[in-house]
Coordinates of C-alpha atoms in Angstrom, one line a residue:
S1 CA -18.3 11.9 -5.5
W2 CA -19.2 9.2 -3.0
A3 CA -21.7 8.1 -6.3
E4 CA -18.6 7.5 -8.2
R5 CA -16.7 5.5 -5.3
A6 CA -19.7 3.1 -4.8
T7 CA -20.1 2.3 -8.4
W8 CA -16.1 1.4 -8.6
T9 CA -16.9 -0.3 -5.3
G10 CA -19.7 -2.1 -7.2
L11 CA -18.1 -2.8 -10.4
A12 CA -14.8 -4.5 -8.4
F13 CA -17.6 -6.5 -6.2
V14 CA -19.1 -8.8 -8.8
P15 CA -16.5 -10.4 -10.8
A16 CA -14.3 -10.7 -7.4
S17 CA -17.3 -12.4 -5.9
L18 CA -17.6 -14.8 -9.2
S19 CA -14.1 -15.4 -9.2
L20 CA -14.2 -16.9 -5.4
A21 CA -17.3 -18.4 -5.6
I22 CA -16.3 -20.5 -9.1
T23 CA -12.9 -21.6 -7.4
T24 CA -14.6 -22.9 -4.2
H25 CA -17.1 -24.4 -6.5
I26 CA -14.2 -26.1 -9.1
T27 CA -12.4 -27.2 -6.3
T28 CA -14.7 -28.6 -4.2
D29 CA -17.6 -29.9 -5.9
L30 CA -16.3 -30.4 -9.5
A31 CA -12.7 -31.6 -8.7
P32 CA -10.4 -31.9 -5.5
V33 CA -7.5 -31.5 -7.7
P34 CA -4.3 -29.9 -6.2
L35 CA -3.6 -26.0 -7.8
L36 CA -6.6 -26.2 -10.1
W37 CA -7.7 -23.0 -8.3
I38 CA -5.0 -21.5 -10.5
A39 CA -7.2 -21.5 -13.6
P40 CA -10.0 -19.0 -12.3
L41 CA -7.2 -16.9 -10.3
A42 CA -5.6 -16.4 -14.1
V43 CA -8.9 -15.8 -15.8
Y44 CA -9.6 -13.0 -13.6
L45 CA -6.5 -11.7 -13.5
C46 CA -5.9 -11.8 -17.3
T47 CA -9.3 -9.9 -17.6
F48 CA -7.8 -6.8 -15.7
I49 CA -4.6 -7.2 -17.7
V50 CA -7.0 -6.6 -21.1
A51 CA -9.2 -4.6 -19.6
F52 CA -7.0 -1.7 -18.5
T53 CA -5.3 -1.7 -21.9
E54 CA -6.0 0.8 -24.4
R55 CA -8.9 -1.3 -26.1
G56 CA -10.5 -2.8 -22.8
P57 CA -13.0 -0.6 -22.6
E58 CA -14.5 -0.9 -25.7
V59 CA -14.2 -4.3 -25.4
A60 CA -16.2 -4.1 -22.0
R61 CA -19.1 -1.8 -24.3
A62 CA -19.2 -4.7 -27.1
L63 CA -19.5 -7.6 -24.2
W64 CA -22.5 -5.9 -22.2
P65 CA -25.5 -6.5 -24.9
V66 CA -24.5 -10.7 -25.1
L67 CA -23.5 -11.1 -21.3
P68 CA -26.9 -12.6 -19.8
L69 CA -26.7 -15.0 -23.0
A70 CA -23.1 -15.9 -22.2
C71 CA -24.6 -16.7 -18.5
V72 CA -27.1 -19.0 -19.9
P73 CA -25.0 -22.3 -19.8
L74 CA -24.6 -21.8 -16.2
V75 CA -28.2 -22.7 -15.6
P76 CA -28.1 -26.0 -16.3
L77 CA -24.2 -26.8 -14.9
L78 CA -25.8 -25.4 -12.0
G79 CA -29.6 -26.4 -11.7
L80 CA -28.8 -29.8 -12.7
G81 CA -25.4 -30.4 -11.0
I82 CA -23.5 -31.3 -13.8
A83 CA -20.0 -32.1 -12.9
T84 CA -19.0 -34.2 -15.6
P85 CA -17.3 -34.5 -18.1
L86 CA -14.6 -31.8 -16.1
A87 CA -13.1 -30.1 -19.3
P88 CA -15.9 -28.8 -20.8
V89 CA -17.9 -28.1 -17.5
L90 CA -14.6 -26.4 -16.0
T91 CA -14.2 -24.6 -19.7
V92 CA -17.9 -22.9 -19.3
Y93 CA -17.2 -21.4 -16.1
L94 CA -13.8 -20.0 -16.9
L95 CA -15.3 -18.6 -20.2
V96 CA -18.3 -16.6 -18.1
L97 CA -15.9 -15.3 -15.6
A98 CA -13.5 -14.1 -18.2
L99 CA -16.7 -12.4 -20.3
V100 CA -18.1 -11.3 -17.0
G101 CA -14.5 -10.1 -15.4
L102 CA -14.1 -8.1 -19.2
A103 CA -17.0 -6.5 -18.9
F104 CA -17.1 -5.1 -15.6
H105 CA -13.5 -4.7 -15.2
G106 CA -13.5 -2.8 -18.6
T107 CA -16.0 -0.5 -17.5
L108 CA -14.1 0.4 -14.6
A109 CA -11.1 1.2 -16.8
D110 CA -13.4 3.3 -18.7
R111 CA -14.3 5.1 -15.7
R112 CA -11.0 5.1 -14.0
P113 CA -10.3 8.7 -12.8
A114 CA -7.3 11.7 -13.4
P115 CA -3.8 10.2 -12.7
A116 CA -4.2 12.7 -9.2
A117 CA -7.1 10.5 -7.8
L118 CA -5.7 7.1 -9.3
T119 CA -5.1 6.7 -5.2
D120 CA -8.7 6.8 -4.3
F121 CA -9.8 4.9 -7.3
Y122 CA -7.5 1.8 -6.5
L123 CA -8.7 1.9 -3.0
W124 CA -12.6 1.9 -3.8
L125 CA -11.8 -0.9 -6.5
A126 CA -9.9 -3.2 -3.7
L127 CA -12.8 -2.4 -1.5
G128 CA -15.3 -4.2 -3.6
G129 CA -12.9 -7.0 -4.4
A130 CA -12.6 -7.3 -0.4
A131 CA -16.5 -7.1 0.0
G132 CA -17.2 -9.6 -2.9
A133 CA -14.9 -11.7 -1.0
A134 CA -16.6 -11.2 2.3
F135 CA -20.0 -11.6 0.3
N136 CA -19.2 -15.2 -0.4
A137 CA -17.5 -16.4 3.2
V138 CA -20.2 -14.6 5.0
A139 CA -23.4 -13.7 3.8
A140 CA -23.6 -16.3 0.6
P141 CA -23.7 -19.4 3.1
L142 CA -26.4 -17.8 5.1
L143 CA -28.6 -16.9 2.5
L144 CA -28.2 -19.9 0.0
R145 CA -30.3 -22.8 0.6
R146 CA -27.8 -24.8 -1.8
A147 CA -24.2 -24.8 -2.0
L148 CA -24.1 -23.3 -5.2
E149 CA -21.7 -20.8 -4.6
P150 CA -20.9 -19.7 -8.0
A151 CA -25.1 -18.3 -8.1
A152 CA -24.1 -16.0 -5.3
P153 CA -23.3 -12.9 -7.6
A154 CA -26.1 -13.8 -10.1
P155 CA -28.8 -11.0 -8.7
E156 CA -26.4 -7.7 -9.0
L157 CA -24.8 -9.5 -12.3
G158 CA -28.6 -9.7 -13.8
L159 CA -29.5 -6.5 -12.0
A160 CA -26.6 -4.5 -14.0
V161 CA -27.0 -6.0 -17.5
G162 CA -31.0 -6.1 -16.9
Q163 CA -31.0 -2.4 -16.4
E164 CA -28.3 -1.4 -18.5
L165 CA -30.0 -3.2 -21.7
L166 CA -33.5 -2.3 -20.6
G167 CA -33.4 0.5 -18.5
D168 CA -35.3 1.2 -14.9
G169 CA -39.0 2.0 -16.6
P170 CA -40.3 5.4 -17.0
E171 CA -39.7 6.3 -13.2
G172 CA -36.2 7.3 -12.2
L173 CA -34.7 8.2 -15.1
D174 CA -32.5 11.1 -16.0
E175 CA -32.5 12.7 -19.1
G176 CA -30.5 10.5 -21.2
G177 CA -33.0 7.9 -20.5
V178 CA -30.8 6.1 -18.0
G179 CA -32.2 4.7 -14.4
P180 CA -30.1 4.4 -11.3
A181 CA -28.5 1.0 -10.9
A182 CA -27.6 1.4 -15.0
R183 CA -25.5 4.4 -14.5
V184 CA -23.7 1.7 -12.6
V185 CA -22.3 0.2 -15.7
R186 CA -22.7 2.9 -18.3
T187 CA -19.8 4.2 -19.6
P188 CA -19.9 7.8 -20.2
E189 CA -19.4 8.9 -23.9
R190 CA -15.9 10.1 -24.9
S191 CA -15.6 13.0 -26.5
A192 CA -13.3 13.6 -29.9
P193 CA -10.1 14.8 -29.2
D194 CA -9.7 18.1 -30.1

């Protein structure tokens, strides 16, 4: 369905946008060191590898409740412009990227369709990644007052996580108590094998 395709696109959008934002920030604002861009790319790709393993969806479900707390260290780094010492600052950025990537990519892996529909799934996943990149390249510089690109996907991330944990309130909930935006990240319950 188109709703499921939009879900796949949205789940791919946030980690792609965050990965590119962190890469831009650390290679231009923190330390213009050659080949430093490899670290966020490696973390991003590793989240895909882990997420699409057998236990990846379980990892994602375990991360959603702690994801808001995991993103808290970004607040002083971004708000106060802390850039040194480089190793701990870089570690925080990469750790947040890893946790966000695992949560979103693991949810994508859990929502992966039957083999007959995988081409469609990976097409929409790729479009979500491209949309994340386009957002960072075009929309974020126009919308943000300060050059804090890593904060660009924060509204989407906050909306997804907040609604996953708290729901949307009484209006708009389905029979399971799930609101529209929470359905983007809510993984379907798996039935026991027969």
